[in-house]
mmCIF file of C-alpha atoms in Angstrom:
data_model
loop_
_atom_site.group_PDB
_atom_site.id
_atom_site.type_symbol
_atom_site.label_atom_id
_atom_site.label_comp_id
_atom_site.label_asym_id
_atom_site.label_seq_id
_atom_site.Cartn_x
_atom_site.Cartn_y
_atom_site.Cartn_z
ATOM 1 C CA UNK O 1 33.050 -44.388 4.121
ATOM 2 C CA UNK O 2 32.076 -42.173 6.974
ATOM 3 C CA UNK O 3 30.263 -38.857 6.193
ATOM 4 C CA UNK O 4 30.776 -35.871 8.110
ATOM 5 C CA UNK O 5 28.105 -34.859 10.357
ATOM 6 C CA UNK O 6 26.086 -31.766 9.092
ATOM 7 C CA UNK O 7 24.365 -29.498 11.695
ATOM 8 C CA UNK O 8 21.069 -27.990 10.404
ATOM 9 C CA UNK O 9 19.665 -25.052 12.064
ATOM 10 C CA UNK O 10 16.237 -23.660 11.596
ATOM 11 C CA UNK O 11 15.269 -20.265 12.612
ATOM 12 C CA UNK O 12 11.767 -18.981 13.164
ATOM 13 C CA UNK O 13 11.618 -15.501 12.158
ATOM 14 C CA UNK O 14 8.746 -13.587 13.863
ATOM 15 C CA UNK O 15 6.351 -12.023 11.375
ATOM 16 C CA UNK O 16 5.882 -8.505 12.288
ATOM 17 C CA UNK O 17 4.041 -7.353 9.029
ATOM 18 C CA UNK O 18 1.270 -9.685 10.116
ATOM 19 C CA UNK O 19 1.162 -8.453 13.668
ATOM 20 C CA UNK O 20 0.727 -4.722 12.335
ATOM 21 C CA UNK O 21 -1.964 -5.813 9.979
ATOM 22 C CA UNK O 22 -4.425 -7.008 12.594
ATOM 23 C CA UNK O 23 -3.186 -10.959 11.853
ATOM 24 C CA UNK O 24 -4.407 -13.282 9.194
ATOM 25 C CA UNK O 25 -7.906 -14.372 9.402
ATOM 26 C CA UNK O 26 -8.609 -11.308 11.647
ATOM 27 C CA UNK O 27 -12.315 -10.714 12.240
ATOM 28 C CA UNK O 28 -14.193 -7.962 14.392
ATOM 29 C CA UNK O 29 -13.737 -10.156 17.399
ATOM 30 C CA UNK O 30 -10.341 -11.138 17.127
ATOM 31 C CA UNK O 31 -8.605 -7.743 15.430
ATOM 32 C CA UNK O 32 -6.589 -5.458 17.327
ATOM 33 C CA UNK O 33 -8.232 -2.822 15.636
ATOM 34 C CA UNK O 34 -11.008 -1.132 17.280
ATOM 35 C CA UNK O 35 -14.768 -2.238 16.497
ATOM 36 C CA UNK O 36 -15.894 0.973 15.746
ATOM 37 C CA UNK O 37 -13.108 1.572 13.106
ATOM 38 C CA UNK O 38 -13.881 -1.979 11.440
ATOM 39 C CA UNK O 39 -17.446 -1.055 11.391
ATOM 40 C CA UNK O 40 -16.955 2.175 9.727
ATOM 41 C CA UNK O 41 -14.582 0.792 7.147
ATOM 42 C CA UNK O 42 -16.851 -2.127 6.437
ATOM 43 C CA UNK O 43 -19.585 0.475 5.780
ATOM 44 C CA UNK O 44 -17.664 2.468 3.559
ATOM 45 C CA UNK O 45 -16.679 -0.151 1.449
ATOM 46 C CA UNK O 46 -20.292 -1.480 0.965
ATOM 47 C CA UNK O 47 -21.046 2.335 -0.054
ATOM 48 C CA UNK O 48 -18.033 1.894 -2.727
ATOM 49 C CA UNK O 49 -19.585 -1.264 -4.040
ATOM 50 C CA UNK O 50 -23.127 -0.095 -4.501
ATOM 51 C CA UNK O 51 -21.162 3.075 -6.353
ATOM 52 C CA UNK O 52 -18.960 1.139 -8.691
ATOM 53 C CA UNK O 53 -21.082 0.993 -11.670
ATOM 54 C CA UNK O 54 -21.480 4.917 -11.453
ATOM 55 C CA UNK O 55 -17.807 5.896 -10.937
ATOM 56 C CA UNK O 56 -16.349 3.170 -13.259
ATOM 57 C CA UNK O 57 -18.448 4.646 -16.158
ATOM 58 C CA UNK O 58 -15.888 7.445 -16.696
ATOM 59 C CA UNK O 59 -13.209 4.489 -17.274
ATOM 60 C CA UNK O 60 -15.527 2.598 -19.539
ATOM 61 C CA UNK O 61 -16.127 5.910 -21.613
ATOM 62 C CA UNK O 62 -12.168 6.357 -21.948
ATOM 63 C CA UNK O 63 -12.011 2.461 -23.113
ATOM 64 C CA UNK O 64 -14.577 3.443 -25.767
ATOM 65 C CA UNK O 65 -12.599 6.472 -27.057
ATOM 66 C CA UNK O 66 -9.646 4.517 -27.118
ATOM 67 C CA UNK O 67 -11.166 1.835 -29.251
ATOM 68 C CA UNK O 68 -12.080 4.442 -31.519
ATOM 69 C CA UNK O 69 -8.663 5.608 -31.981
ATOM 70 C CA UNK O 70 -7.779 2.011 -32.905
ATOM 71 C CA UNK O 71 -10.425 1.907 -35.407
ATOM 72 C CA UNK O 72 -9.848 5.112 -37.197
ATOM 73 C CA UNK O 73 -5.990 5.522 -36.874
ATOM 74 C CA UNK O 74 -3.987 2.543 -37.660
ATOM 75 C CA UNK O 75 -0.699 4.031 -36.854
ATOM 76 C CA UNK O 76 -1.694 4.660 -33.236
ATOM 77 C CA UNK O 77 -2.795 1.102 -32.316
ATOM 78 C CA UNK O 78 0.127 0.064 -30.824
ATOM 79 C CA UNK O 79 0.311 3.187 -28.542
ATOM 80 C CA UNK O 80 -3.298 2.802 -27.846
ATOM 81 C CA UNK O 81 -3.075 -0.814 -26.947
ATOM 82 C CA UNK O 82 -0.565 0.228 -24.069
ATOM 83 C CA UNK O 83 -3.063 2.520 -22.797
ATOM 84 C CA UNK O 84 -6.252 0.005 -23.012
ATOM 85 C CA UNK O 85 -3.840 -2.673 -21.260
ATOM 86 C CA UNK O 86 -3.288 -0.482 -18.316
ATOM 87 C CA UNK O 87 -6.938 0.206 -17.860
ATOM 88 C CA UNK O 88 -7.895 -3.562 -18.341
ATOM 89 C CA UNK O 89 -5.511 -4.261 -15.433
ATOM 90 C CA UNK O 90 -7.102 -2.058 -13.219
ATOM 91 C CA UNK O 91 -10.486 -3.143 -14.081
ATOM 92 C CA UNK O 92 -9.409 -6.658 -13.852
ATOM 93 C CA UNK O 93 -8.368 -6.134 -10.102
ATOM 94 C CA UNK O 94 -11.492 -3.922 -9.514
ATOM 95 C CA UNK O 95 -14.314 -6.051 -10.838
ATOM 96 C CA UNK O 96 -13.996 -8.934 -8.110
ATOM 97 C CA UNK O 97 -13.152 -6.527 -5.314
ATOM 98 C CA UNK O 98 -16.448 -4.829 -5.808
ATOM 99 C CA UNK O 99 -18.630 -7.789 -6.733
ATOM 100 C CA UNK O 100 -18.299 -7.861 -10.221
ATOM 101 C CA UNK O 101 -16.017 -10.900 -11.607
ATOM 102 C CA UNK O 102 -17.250 -10.851 -14.965
ATOM 103 C CA UNK O 103 -15.439 -7.409 -15.133
ATOM 104 C CA UNK O 104 -12.358 -9.153 -13.859
ATOM 105 C CA UNK O 105 -12.817 -11.898 -16.707
ATOM 106 C CA UNK O 106 -13.045 -9.618 -19.349
ATOM 107 C CA UNK O 107 -10.467 -7.220 -18.050
ATOM 108 C CA UNK O 108 -8.008 -9.854 -17.701
ATOM 109 C CA UNK O 109 -8.654 -11.397 -21.527
ATOM 110 C CA UNK O 110 -8.589 -7.843 -22.801
ATOM 111 C CA UNK O 111 -5.214 -7.356 -21.120
ATOM 112 C CA UNK O 112 -3.834 -10.485 -22.967
ATOM 113 C CA UNK O 113 -5.518 -9.390 -26.252
ATOM 114 C CA UNK O 114 -3.749 -5.978 -25.999
ATOM 115 C CA UNK O 115 -0.461 -7.223 -24.649
ATOM 116 C CA UNK O 116 3.077 -6.797 -26.864
ATOM 117 C CA UNK O 117 2.048 -9.643 -29.152
ATOM 118 C CA UNK O 118 -1.195 -8.381 -30.003
ATOM 119 C CA UNK O 119 -2.019 -7.880 -33.441
ATOM 120 C CA UNK O 120 -2.799 -4.972 -35.495
ATOM 121 C CA UNK O 121 -5.424 -5.917 -38.042
ATOM 122 C CA UNK O 122 -8.928 -4.403 -38.091
ATOM 123 C CA UNK O 123 -10.220 -8.019 -37.032
ATOM 124 C CA UNK O 124 -8.204 -7.854 -33.987
ATOM 125 C CA UNK O 125 -9.699 -4.090 -32.959
ATOM 126 C CA UNK O 126 -13.047 -5.877 -33.328
ATOM 127 C CA UNK O 127 -11.918 -8.291 -30.714
ATOM 128 C CA UNK O 128 -10.744 -5.288 -28.272
ATOM 129 C CA UNK O 129 -14.419 -3.752 -28.933
ATOM 130 C CA UNK O 130 -16.125 -7.211 -28.384
ATOM 131 C CA UNK O 131 -14.112 -6.882 -24.841
ATOM 132 C CA UNK O 132 -15.102 -3.361 -23.953
ATOM 133 C CA UNK O 133 -18.690 -4.084 -25.083
ATOM 134 C CA UNK O 134 -18.875 -6.804 -22.656
ATOM 135 C CA UNK O 135 -17.649 -4.900 -20.066
ATOM 136 C CA UNK O 136 -20.152 -2.225 -20.561
ATOM 137 C CA UNK O 137 -23.211 -4.716 -20.694
ATOM 138 C CA UNK O 138 -22.008 -6.043 -17.231
ATOM 139 C CA UNK O 139 -21.677 -2.888 -15.540
ATOM 140 C CA UNK O 140 -24.693 -1.098 -17.133
ATOM 141 C CA UNK O 141 -26.858 -4.374 -16.347
ATOM 142 C CA UNK O 142 -25.202 -4.089 -12.830
ATOM 143 C CA UNK O 143 -24.639 -8.070 -13.365
ATOM 144 C CA UNK O 144 -22.682 -9.092 -10.259
ATOM 145 C CA UNK O 145 -21.401 -12.294 -9.411
ATOM 146 C CA UNK O 146 -21.195 -14.630 -12.055
ATOM 147 C CA UNK O 147 -24.080 -13.379 -13.732
ATOM 148 C CA UNK O 148 -25.891 -16.370 -14.003
ATOM 149 C CA UNK O 149 -27.398 -17.016 -17.386
ATOM 150 C CA UNK O 150 -26.798 -13.754 -18.567
ATOM 151 C CA UNK O 151 -23.200 -13.799 -17.378
ATOM 152 C CA UNK O 152 -23.031 -17.190 -19.594
ATOM 153 C CA UNK O 153 -24.402 -15.430 -22.733
ATOM 154 C CA UNK O 154 -21.802 -12.497 -22.343
ATOM 155 C CA UNK O 155 -19.127 -14.877 -22.006
ATOM 156 C CA UNK O 156 -20.257 -17.062 -25.084
ATOM 157 C CA UNK O 157 -20.766 -13.552 -27.077
ATOM 158 C CA UNK O 158 -17.111 -12.726 -26.557
ATOM 159 C CA UNK O 159 -15.928 -16.003 -27.341
ATOM 160 C CA UNK O 160 -17.760 -16.182 -30.567
ATOM 161 C CA UNK O 161 -16.336 -12.735 -31.486
ATOM 162 C CA UNK O 162 -12.928 -14.238 -30.767
ATOM 163 C CA UNK O 163 -13.411 -17.107 -33.168
ATOM 164 C CA UNK O 164 -14.779 -15.013 -35.509
ATOM 165 C CA UNK O 165 -12.251 -12.373 -35.851
ATOM 166 C CA UNK O 166 -9.357 -14.581 -35.421
#
């Protein structure tokens, strides 16, 4: 049995987006952007990193207030969880960007605990509160990177709260 001959064509499409963005793995030496623009951007970013704990306080205060709503008003928990989840998603992204990966870890977990299948019990609210407390401790203590021993203790305390209230 003779099979018909099949012709395969492979097209390489030029990645114009990569060119516009300065290329993958670009650095000051290889970038198409002027060196002074990159240096100014890096300086601004470093300043933002150092200011992150200060400007994220407002977000943490909002989270604390939302947890209080959950504590005091059972009938508002579903709506409030959605707001908490949106903030958790933001903080999950911000934490690692600004040198606070523990905030990302806690934010990711908080995001999951406030999802569509989240419990509405008082115990579940205590788990949410424990997440917010862990994020506040990380930011107020300016615990960057993995946090070393303190970071491990914060993770362990959150895990203990989750175990206690589930």
